[in-house]
């Protein structure tokens, strides 16, 4: 069964997502300068030509739904979240929004994080199983953030575990997965192959040097990724729109 649920996010067959759930996941310390203001980020998404924005429920309700932004940038509603205050070795990120409500807020996709290898992975697989079916019934895409993490995981970004994460995405029926960089174009290609018909996007990661980040973007696109979801490497950059243009040049040319 093939579907077209990712269509609203595609531009020339690629996606460029602006991730903005860091206030929840990491706290306001990540939201340097103007990026503390959700409107500033939504303006950046519009001006930068992002093909999707990732928000938690409260920000969508107060700044996105029914506004000019809703007409311009499609929403991926992140429906689970956890903080980094309770630093448990085996993470679980609880659901705080239903798929139904995400649809009401205008989302075209829902996002859900699975911590592969956590002792709670079975609960996350069960959650995502239901979420994926509900999303498809409502003609929305189901996007899985798949981050290997927990006491059983020695190296969260090893080539083997990254390819395994990608395969889990395919087998769970995710339309798209968001995974971390595995260290090289060759190993990322293996992950893309493992994901089969499930589309793969890079999860940006913490702020690095500009050239280093652009090299990673280039390598994942060459490896067959559909695009990237970026947060800190753009909104913590001194010139976010300039950085956005550099990323777009790699992605869309
Ligand atoms: P970045 O591009 O800033 O890394 O954002 C991607 C993202 O997945 C966010 O959606 C999320 O807040 C964060 O990374 C979680 O990263 P981690 O759990 O590794 O701290």
PDB file of C-alpha atoms and ligand atoms in Angstrom:
ATOM      1  CA  UNK A   1       0.000   0.000   0.000  1.00  0.00           C
ATOM      2  CA  UNK A   2       1.712   3.123  -1.192  1.00  0.00           C
ATOM      3  CA  UNK A   3       0.611   6.523  -0.036  1.00  0.00           C
ATOM      4  CA  UNK A   4       1.256  10.112  -0.784  1.00  0.00           C
ATOM      5  CA  UNK A   5       1.055  11.472   2.725  1.00  0.00           C
ATOM      6  CA  UNK A   6       4.433  13.169   2.463  1.00  0.00           C
ATOM      7  CA  UNK A   7       3.408  15.129  -0.623  1.00  0.00           C
ATOM      8  CA  UNK A   8       2.659  18.426   1.227  1.00  0.00           C
ATOM      9  CA  UNK A   9       6.268  18.535   2.432  1.00  0.00           C
ATOM     10  CA  UNK A  10       8.089  17.798  -0.812  1.00  0.00           C
ATOM     11  CA  UNK A  11       9.779  20.353  -3.002  1.00  0.00           C
ATOM     12  CA  UNK A  12      11.654  18.927  -5.971  1.00  0.00           C
ATOM     13  CA  UNK A  13      11.376  15.577  -4.190  1.00  0.00           C
ATOM     14  CA  UNK A  14      13.216  16.872  -1.120  1.00  0.00           C
ATOM     15  CA  UNK A  15      12.287  18.178   2.319  1.00  0.00           C
ATOM     16  CA  UNK A  16      13.776  20.849   4.548  1.00  0.00           C
ATOM     17  CA  UNK A  17      12.305  20.860   8.055  1.00  0.00           C
ATOM     18  CA  UNK A  18      12.909  23.429  10.758  1.00  0.00           C
ATOM     19  CA  UNK A  19      12.869  21.643  14.119  1.00  0.00           C
ATOM     20  CA  UNK A  20      11.720  23.703  17.100  1.00  0.00           C
ATOM     21  CA  UNK A  21      10.960  21.397  20.005  1.00  0.00           C
ATOM     22  CA  UNK A  22      14.186  22.138  21.851  1.00  0.00           C
ATOM     23  CA  UNK A  23      12.481  24.223  24.545  1.00  0.00           C
ATOM     24  CA  UNK A  24      10.823  20.989  25.648  1.00  0.00           C
ATOM     25  CA  UNK A  25      13.659  18.527  25.024  1.00  0.00           C
ATOM     26  CA  UNK A  26      16.586  20.621  26.269  1.00  0.00           C
ATOM     27  CA  UNK A  27      15.115  23.727  27.901  1.00  0.00           C
ATOM     28  CA  UNK A  28      15.302  27.409  26.957  1.00  0.00           C
ATOM     29  CA  UNK A  29      19.118  27.342  27.154  1.00  0.00           C
ATOM     30  CA  UNK A  30      19.086  26.129  23.522  1.00  0.00           C
ATOM     31  CA  UNK A  31      16.929  29.056  22.425  1.00  0.00           C
ATOM     32  CA  UNK A  32      19.623  31.661  22.150  1.00  0.00           C
ATOM     33  CA  UNK A  33      18.751  35.319  21.421  1.00  0.00           C
ATOM     34  CA  UNK A  34      15.675  35.863  19.263  1.00  0.00           C
ATOM     35  CA  UNK A  35      15.010  32.141  18.932  1.00  0.00           C
ATOM     36  CA  UNK A  36      13.200  32.168  22.296  1.00  0.00           C
ATOM     37  CA  UNK A  37      10.285  33.747  20.395  1.00  0.00           C
ATOM     38  CA  UNK A  38       8.227  31.210  18.407  1.00  0.00           C
ATOM     39  CA  UNK A  39       7.122  33.942  15.977  1.00  0.00           C
ATOM     40  CA  UNK A  40      10.713  34.661  15.087  1.00  0.00           C
ATOM     41  CA  UNK A  41      11.174  30.964  14.238  1.00  0.00           C
ATOM     42  CA  UNK A  42       7.953  30.810  12.225  1.00  0.00           C
ATOM     43  CA  UNK A  43       9.054  33.901  10.270  1.00  0.00           C
ATOM     44  CA  UNK A  44      12.383  32.204   9.656  1.00  0.00           C
ATOM     45  CA  UNK A  45      10.571  29.110   8.352  1.00  0.00           C
ATOM     46  CA  UNK A  46       8.585  31.266   5.906  1.00  0.00           C
ATOM     47  CA  UNK A  47      11.457  33.483   4.765  1.00  0.00           C
ATOM     48  CA  UNK A  48      13.806  30.514   4.495  1.00  0.00           C
ATOM     49  CA  UNK A  49      11.365  28.501   2.386  1.00  0.00           C
ATOM     50  CA  UNK A  50      11.288  25.552   4.794  1.00  0.00           C
ATOM     51  CA  UNK A  51       9.020  22.764   3.566  1.00  0.00           C
ATOM     52  CA  UNK A  52       7.896  21.863   7.091  1.00  0.00           C
ATOM     53  CA  UNK A  53       8.039  23.057  10.685  1.00  0.00           C
ATOM     54  CA  UNK A  54       8.202  20.794  13.725  1.00  0.00           C
ATOM     55  CA  UNK A  55       6.358  22.062  16.795  1.00  0.00           C
ATOM     56  CA  UNK A  56       4.885  20.755  20.007  1.00  0.00           C
ATOM     57  CA  UNK A  57       1.159  21.186  20.650  1.00  0.00           C
ATOM     58  CA  UNK A  58       1.239  24.346  22.789  1.00  0.00           C
ATOM     59  CA  UNK A  59       3.295  26.344  20.319  1.00  0.00           C
ATOM     60  CA  UNK A  60       1.107  25.181  17.436  1.00  0.00           C
ATOM     61  CA  UNK A  61      -2.056  26.239  19.303  1.00  0.00           C
ATOM     62  CA  UNK A  62      -0.760  29.675  20.230  1.00  0.00           C
ATOM     63  CA  UNK A  63       1.341  30.659  17.219  1.00  0.00           C
ATOM     64  CA  UNK A  64       0.469  28.510  14.177  1.00  0.00           C
ATOM     65  CA  UNK A  65      -3.111  27.289  13.906  1.00  0.00           C
ATOM     66  CA  UNK A  66      -5.336  29.752  12.073  1.00  0.00           C
ATOM     67  CA  UNK A  67      -2.475  32.179  11.416  1.00  0.00           C
ATOM     68  CA  UNK A  68      -0.702  33.260   8.226  1.00  0.00           C
ATOM     69  CA  UNK A  69       1.940  30.639   8.959  1.00  0.00           C
ATOM     70  CA  UNK A  70      -0.526  27.804   8.557  1.00  0.00           C
ATOM     71  CA  UNK A  71      -1.111  28.897   4.957  1.00  0.00           C
ATOM     72  CA  UNK A  72       2.591  28.820   4.110  1.00  0.00           C
ATOM     73  CA  UNK A  73       4.492  26.136   6.043  1.00  0.00           C
ATOM     74  CA  UNK A  74       3.120  22.632   6.625  1.00  0.00           C
ATOM     75  CA  UNK A  75       3.171  21.444  10.231  1.00  0.00           C
ATOM     76  CA  UNK A  76       4.629  18.284  11.711  1.00  0.00           C
ATOM     77  CA  UNK A  77       3.148  18.041  15.180  1.00  0.00           C
ATOM     78  CA  UNK A  78       5.535  16.329  17.560  1.00  0.00           C
ATOM     79  CA  UNK A  79       3.178  14.327  19.743  1.00  0.00           C
ATOM     80  CA  UNK A  80       5.592  13.027  22.349  1.00  0.00           C
ATOM     81  CA  UNK A  81       8.346  14.657  24.313  1.00  0.00           C
ATOM     82  CA  UNK A  82      10.583  14.390  27.350  1.00  0.00           C
ATOM     83  CA  UNK A  83      12.892  16.730  29.181  1.00  0.00           C
ATOM     84  CA  UNK A  84      16.568  16.232  29.871  1.00  0.00           C
ATOM     85  CA  UNK A  85      16.068  17.005  33.569  1.00  0.00           C
ATOM     86  CA  UNK A  86      15.324  13.415  34.581  1.00  0.00           C
ATOM     87  CA  UNK A  87      18.398  11.881  33.025  1.00  0.00           C
ATOM     88  CA  UNK A  88      17.291   8.256  33.020  1.00  0.00           C
ATOM     89  CA  UNK A  89      19.591   5.815  31.262  1.00  0.00           C
ATOM     90  CA  UNK A  90      16.665   4.182  29.505  1.00  0.00           C
ATOM     91  CA  UNK A  91      14.502   6.945  28.071  1.00  0.00           C
ATOM     92  CA  UNK A  92      10.810   6.961  27.280  1.00  0.00           C
ATOM     93  CA  UNK A  93       9.095   9.976  25.768  1.00  0.00           C
ATOM     94  CA  UNK A  94       5.414  10.197  26.659  1.00  0.00           C
ATOM     95  CA  UNK A  95       2.559  11.168  24.358  1.00  0.00           C
ATOM     96  CA  UNK A  96       1.046  14.584  25.069  1.00  0.00           C
ATOM     97  CA  UNK A  97      -1.201  15.044  22.037  1.00  0.00           C
ATOM     98  CA  UNK A  98      -3.548  12.756  20.102  1.00  0.00           C
ATOM     99  CA  UNK A  99      -3.307  12.268  16.363  1.00  0.00           C
ATOM    100  CA  UNK A 100      -6.882  13.562  16.100  1.00  0.00           C
ATOM    101  CA  UNK A 101      -5.985  16.794  17.867  1.00  0.00           C
ATOM    102  CA  UNK A 102      -2.857  17.184  15.736  1.00  0.00           C
ATOM    103  CA  UNK A 103      -5.125  17.058  12.690  1.00  0.00           C
ATOM    104  CA  UNK A 104      -7.396  19.712  14.243  1.00  0.00           C
ATOM    105  CA  UNK A 105      -4.369  21.951  14.758  1.00  0.00           C
ATOM    106  CA  UNK A 106      -3.684  21.711  11.037  1.00  0.00           C
ATOM    107  CA  UNK A 107      -0.820  19.213  11.058  1.00  0.00           C
ATOM    108  CA  UNK A 108      -0.090  17.260   7.898  1.00  0.00           C
ATOM    109  CA  UNK A 109       2.102  14.802   9.805  1.00  0.00           C
ATOM    110  CA  UNK A 110       2.765  13.609  13.315  1.00  0.00           C
ATOM    111  CA  UNK A 111       6.193  12.952  14.770  1.00  0.00           C
ATOM    112  CA  UNK A 112       7.028  10.440  17.482  1.00  0.00           C
ATOM    113  CA  UNK A 113      10.405   9.582  19.055  1.00  0.00           C
ATOM    114  CA  UNK A 114      11.397   5.967  19.565  1.00  0.00           C
ATOM    115  CA  UNK A 115      14.488   5.278  21.666  1.00  0.00           C
ATOM    116  CA  UNK A 116      15.710   2.081  20.095  1.00  0.00           C
ATOM    117  CA  UNK A 117      17.415  -0.155  22.661  1.00  0.00           C
ATOM    118  CA  UNK A 118      15.828   1.531  25.681  1.00  0.00           C
ATOM    119  CA  UNK A 119      14.203  -0.964  28.038  1.00  0.00           C
ATOM    120  CA  UNK A 120      10.933   0.775  27.127  1.00  0.00           C
ATOM    121  CA  UNK A 121      11.304   0.194  23.389  1.00  0.00           C
ATOM    122  CA  UNK A 122       8.410  -2.269  23.323  1.00  0.00           C
ATOM    123  CA  UNK A 123       6.065   0.397  24.672  1.00  0.00           C
ATOM    124  CA  UNK A 124       7.280   2.848  22.041  1.00  0.00           C
ATOM    125  CA  UNK A 125       6.768   0.288  19.253  1.00  0.00           C
ATOM    126  CA  UNK A 126       3.218  -0.295  20.504  1.00  0.00           C
ATOM    127  CA  UNK A 127       2.557   3.476  20.706  1.00  0.00           C
ATOM    128  CA  UNK A 128       3.897   4.084  17.230  1.00  0.00           C
ATOM    129  CA  UNK A 129       1.911   1.161  15.812  1.00  0.00           C
ATOM    130  CA  UNK A 130      -1.336   2.858  16.877  1.00  0.00           C
ATOM    131  CA  UNK A 131      -0.163   6.332  15.889  1.00  0.00           C
ATOM    132  CA  UNK A 132       0.804   5.210  12.383  1.00  0.00           C
ATOM    133  CA  UNK A 133      -2.608   3.609  11.783  1.00  0.00           C
ATOM    134  CA  UNK A 134      -4.508   6.631  13.128  1.00  0.00           C
ATOM    135  CA  UNK A 135      -2.391   9.025  11.082  1.00  0.00           C
ATOM    136  CA  UNK A 136      -2.988   7.116   7.872  1.00  0.00           C
ATOM    137  CA  UNK A 137      -6.729   6.947   8.532  1.00  0.00           C
ATOM    138  CA  UNK A 138      -6.646  10.744   8.772  1.00  0.00           C
ATOM    139  CA  UNK A 139      -4.460  10.995   5.645  1.00  0.00           C
ATOM    140  CA  UNK A 140      -1.465  12.264   7.567  1.00  0.00           C
ATOM    141  CA  UNK A 141       2.129  11.099   7.453  1.00  0.00           C
ATOM    142  CA  UNK A 142       3.673   9.278  10.419  1.00  0.00           C
ATOM    143  CA  UNK A 143       7.269  10.315  10.993  1.00  0.00           C
ATOM    144  CA  UNK A 144       9.452   8.419  13.461  1.00  0.00           C
ATOM    145  CA  UNK A 145      12.447   9.975  15.136  1.00  0.00           C
ATOM    146  CA  UNK A 146      14.511   6.819  15.792  1.00  0.00           C
ATOM    147  CA  UNK A 147      17.339   7.437  18.222  1.00  0.00           C
ATOM    148  CA  UNK A 148      19.258   4.424  19.591  1.00  0.00           C
ATOM    149  CA  UNK A 149      19.651   5.193  23.295  1.00  0.00           C
ATOM    150  CA  UNK A 150      19.664   3.314  26.605  1.00  0.00           C
ATOM    151  CA  UNK A 151      21.740   1.040  28.820  1.00  0.00           C
ATOM    152  CA  UNK A 152      21.968  -1.617  26.085  1.00  0.00           C
ATOM    153  CA  UNK A 153      23.307   0.850  23.510  1.00  0.00           C
ATOM    154  CA  UNK A 154      27.071   1.217  23.411  1.00  0.00           C
ATOM    155  CA  UNK A 155      27.381   3.632  20.500  1.00  0.00           C
ATOM    156  CA  UNK A 156      24.263   5.655  19.575  1.00  0.00           C
ATOM    157  CA  UNK A 157      25.508   6.529  16.092  1.00  0.00           C
ATOM    158  CA  UNK A 158      27.464   3.448  15.016  1.00  0.00           C
ATOM    159  CA  UNK A 159      26.866   2.447  11.378  1.00  0.00           C
ATOM    160  CA  UNK A 160      25.296  -0.859  12.447  1.00  0.00           C
ATOM    161  CA  UNK A 161      22.798   0.610  14.869  1.00  0.00           C
ATOM    162  CA  UNK A 162      21.941   3.472  12.490  1.00  0.00           C
ATOM    163  CA  UNK A 163      21.111   0.977   9.728  1.00  0.00           C
ATOM    164  CA  UNK A 164      19.114  -1.049  12.270  1.00  0.00           C
ATOM    165  CA  UNK A 165      17.173   2.077  13.296  1.00  0.00           C
ATOM    166  CA  UNK A 166      16.400   2.747   9.634  1.00  0.00           C
ATOM    167  CA  UNK A 167      15.171  -0.794   9.106  1.00  0.00           C
ATOM    168  CA  UNK A 168      12.929  -0.582  12.164  1.00  0.00           C
ATOM    169  CA  UNK A 169      11.359   2.516  10.598  1.00  0.00           C
ATOM    170  CA  UNK A 170      10.508   0.555   7.461  1.00  0.00           C
ATOM    171  CA  UNK A 171       9.183  -2.435   9.362  1.00  0.00           C
ATOM    172  CA  UNK A 172       7.030  -0.240  11.625  1.00  0.00           C
ATOM    173  CA  UNK A 173       5.478   1.464   8.609  1.00  0.00           C
ATOM    174  CA  UNK A 174       6.891   4.956   9.131  1.00  0.00           C
ATOM    175  CA  UNK A 175       6.473   7.194   6.095  1.00  0.00           C
ATOM    176  CA  UNK A 176       9.688   8.908   7.042  1.00  0.00           C
ATOM    177  CA  UNK A 177      12.363   8.505   9.676  1.00  0.00           C
ATOM    178  CA  UNK A 178      14.626  11.055  11.249  1.00  0.00           C
ATOM    179  CA  UNK A 179      17.974   9.586  12.235  1.00  0.00           C
ATOM    180  CA  UNK A 180      21.357  10.836  13.403  1.00  0.00           C
ATOM    181  CA  UNK A 181      24.448  10.912  11.221  1.00  0.00           C
ATOM    182  CA  UNK A 182      26.397   7.642  11.166  1.00  0.00           C
ATOM    183  CA  UNK A 183      29.761   9.261  10.413  1.00  0.00           C
ATOM    184  CA  UNK A 184      30.186   8.831   6.653  1.00  0.00           C
ATOM    185  CA  UNK A 185      28.371   8.903   3.320  1.00  0.00           C
ATOM    186  CA  UNK A 186      28.965   5.188   2.853  1.00  0.00           C
ATOM    187  CA  UNK A 187      27.462   4.161   6.190  1.00  0.00           C
ATOM    188  CA  UNK A 188      24.535   6.562   5.772  1.00  0.00           C
ATOM    189  CA  UNK A 189      23.861   5.023   2.334  1.00  0.00           C
ATOM    190  CA  UNK A 190      23.544   1.658   4.047  1.00  0.00           C
ATOM    191  CA  UNK A 191      20.960   3.163   6.414  1.00  0.00           C
ATOM    192  CA  UNK A 192      19.016   4.640   3.485  1.00  0.00           C
ATOM    193  CA  UNK A 193      19.075   1.232   1.767  1.00  0.00           C
ATOM    194  CA  UNK A 194      17.887  -0.430   4.978  1.00  0.00           C
ATOM    195  CA  UNK A 195      14.939   1.979   5.129  1.00  0.00           C
ATOM    196  CA  UNK A 196      13.750   0.884   1.667  1.00  0.00           C
ATOM    197  CA  UNK A 197      10.643   2.849   0.651  1.00  0.00           C
ATOM    198  CA  UNK A 198      10.622   4.723   3.964  1.00  0.00           C
ATOM    199  CA  UNK A 199      12.146   8.145   3.407  1.00  0.00           C
ATOM    200  CA  UNK A 200      15.140   9.178   5.481  1.00  0.00           C
ATOM    201  CA  UNK A 201      15.991  12.603   6.862  1.00  0.00           C
ATOM    202  CA  UNK A 202      19.035  13.623   8.830  1.00  0.00           C
ATOM    203  CA  UNK A 203      18.536  14.835  12.374  1.00  0.00           C
ATOM    204  CA  UNK A 204      20.695  17.939  12.515  1.00  0.00           C
ATOM    205  CA  UNK A 205      22.464  17.575  15.853  1.00  0.00           C
ATOM    206  CA  UNK A 206      24.084  20.086  18.159  1.00  0.00           C
ATOM    207  CA  UNK A 207      25.678  23.235  16.752  1.00  0.00           C
ATOM    208  CA  UNK A 208      28.907  22.543  14.913  1.00  0.00           C
ATOM    209  CA  UNK A 209      31.101  24.551  12.581  1.00  0.00           C
ATOM    210  CA  UNK A 210      29.329  25.723   9.447  1.00  0.00           C
ATOM    211  CA  UNK A 211      31.568  23.887   7.009  1.00  0.00           C
ATOM    212  CA  UNK A 212      31.421  20.676   9.019  1.00  0.00           C
ATOM    213  CA  UNK A 213      27.626  20.756   9.056  1.00  0.00           C
ATOM    214  CA  UNK A 214      27.334  21.538   5.333  1.00  0.00           C
ATOM    215  CA  UNK A 215      29.671  18.630   4.575  1.00  0.00           C
ATOM    216  CA  UNK A 216      27.390  16.323   6.544  1.00  0.00           C
ATOM    217  CA  UNK A 217      24.350  17.624   4.650  1.00  0.00           C
ATOM    218  CA  UNK A 218      26.108  17.011   1.354  1.00  0.00           C
ATOM    219  CA  UNK A 219      27.128  13.521   2.346  1.00  0.00           C
ATOM    220  CA  UNK A 220      23.629  12.431   3.446  1.00  0.00           C
ATOM    221  CA  UNK A 221      22.051  13.833   0.290  1.00  0.00           C
ATOM    222  CA  UNK A 222      24.602  11.966  -1.826  1.00  0.00           C
ATOM    223  CA  UNK A 223      23.772   8.872   0.222  1.00  0.00           C
ATOM    224  CA  UNK A 224      20.135   9.134  -0.852  1.00  0.00           C
ATOM    225  CA  UNK A 225      18.486  10.974   2.038  1.00  0.00           C
ATOM    226  CA  UNK A 226      15.278  12.865   1.222  1.00  0.00           C
ATOM    227  CA  UNK A 227      16.373  15.879   3.202  1.00  0.00           C
ATOM    228  CA  UNK A 228      17.185  17.198   6.619  1.00  0.00           C
ATOM    229  CA  UNK A 229      15.485  18.353   9.794  1.00  0.00           C
ATOM    230  CA  UNK A 230      17.605  21.063  11.297  1.00  0.00           C
ATOM    231  CA  UNK A 231      17.269  23.159  14.418  1.00  0.00           C
ATOM    232  CA  UNK A 232      20.320  24.372  16.294  1.00  0.00           C
ATOM    233  CA  UNK A 233      22.661  24.559  13.301  1.00  0.00           C
ATOM    234  CA  UNK A 234      20.318  27.144  11.836  1.00  0.00           C
ATOM    235  CA  UNK A 235      18.696  29.083  14.657  1.00  0.00           C
ATOM    236  CA  UNK A 236      21.892  29.236  16.719  1.00  0.00           C
ATOM    237  CA  UNK A 237      23.814  30.444  13.649  1.00  0.00           C
ATOM    238  CA  UNK A 238      24.665  34.138  13.597  1.00  0.00           C
ATOM    239  CA  UNK A 239      22.905  34.489  10.238  1.00  0.00           C
ATOM    240  CA  UNK A 240      20.176  31.808  10.094  1.00  0.00           C
ATOM    241  CA  UNK A 241      18.863  32.809   6.665  1.00  0.00           C
ATOM    242  CA  UNK A 242      22.335  32.794   5.120  1.00  0.00           C
ATOM    243  CA  UNK A 243      22.925  29.324   6.569  1.00  0.00           C
ATOM    244  CA  UNK A 244      19.515  28.222   5.271  1.00  0.00           C
ATOM    245  CA  UNK A 245      20.431  29.313   1.738  1.00  0.00           C
ATOM    246  CA  UNK A 246      23.670  27.320   1.914  1.00  0.00           C
ATOM    247  CA  UNK A 247      21.757  24.219   2.983  1.00  0.00           C
ATOM    248  CA  UNK A 248      19.171  24.735   0.223  1.00  0.00           C
ATOM    249  CA  UNK A 249      21.880  24.998  -2.396  1.00  0.00           C
ATOM    250  CA  UNK A 250      23.013  21.483  -1.474  1.00  0.00           C
ATOM    251  CA  UNK A 251      19.521  20.086  -1.120  1.00  0.00           C
ATOM    252  CA  UNK A 252      17.770  21.461  -4.166  1.00  0.00           C
ATOM    253  CA  UNK A 253      20.444  21.962  -6.801  1.00  0.00           C
TER     254      UNK A 253
HETATM  255  P1  LIG B   1      18.671  19.653  15.993  1.00  0.00           P
HETATM  256  O1  LIG B   1      18.843  19.844  14.512  1.00  0.00           O
HETATM  257  O2  LIG B   1      18.850  20.939  16.732  1.00  0.00           O
HETATM  258  O3  LIG B   1      19.555  18.535  16.506  1.00  0.00           O
HETATM  259  O4  LIG B   1      17.155  19.198  16.214  1.00  0.00           O
HETATM  260  C1  LIG B   1      16.749  17.867  15.948  1.00  0.00           C
HETATM  261  C2  LIG B   1      16.169  17.217  17.176  1.00  0.00           C
HETATM  262  O5  LIG B   1      15.684  15.916  16.908  1.00  0.00           O
HETATM  263  C3  LIG B   1      15.036  18.028  17.806  1.00  0.00           C
HETATM  264  O6  LIG B   1      13.825  17.735  17.152  1.00  0.00           O
HETATM  265  C4  LIG B   1      15.112  17.620  19.233  1.00  0.00           C
HETATM  266  O7  LIG B   1      14.752  18.618  20.109  1.00  0.00           O
HETATM  267  C5  LIG B   1      16.554  17.307  19.446  1.00  0.00           C
HETATM  268  O8  LIG B   1      17.133  17.078  18.187  1.00  0.00           O
HETATM  269  C6  LIG B   1      16.720  16.099  20.312  1.00  0.00           C
HETATM  270  O9  LIG B   1      18.057  15.721  20.325  1.00  0.00           O
HETATM  271  P2  LIG B   1      18.680  14.852  21.492  1.00  0.00           P
HETATM  272  O10 LIG B   1      17.615  13.957  22.047  1.00  0.00           O
HETATM  273  O11 LIG B   1      19.786  14.088  20.829  1.00  0.00           O
HETATM  274  O12 LIG B   1      19.182  15.809  22.492  1.00  0.00           O
END
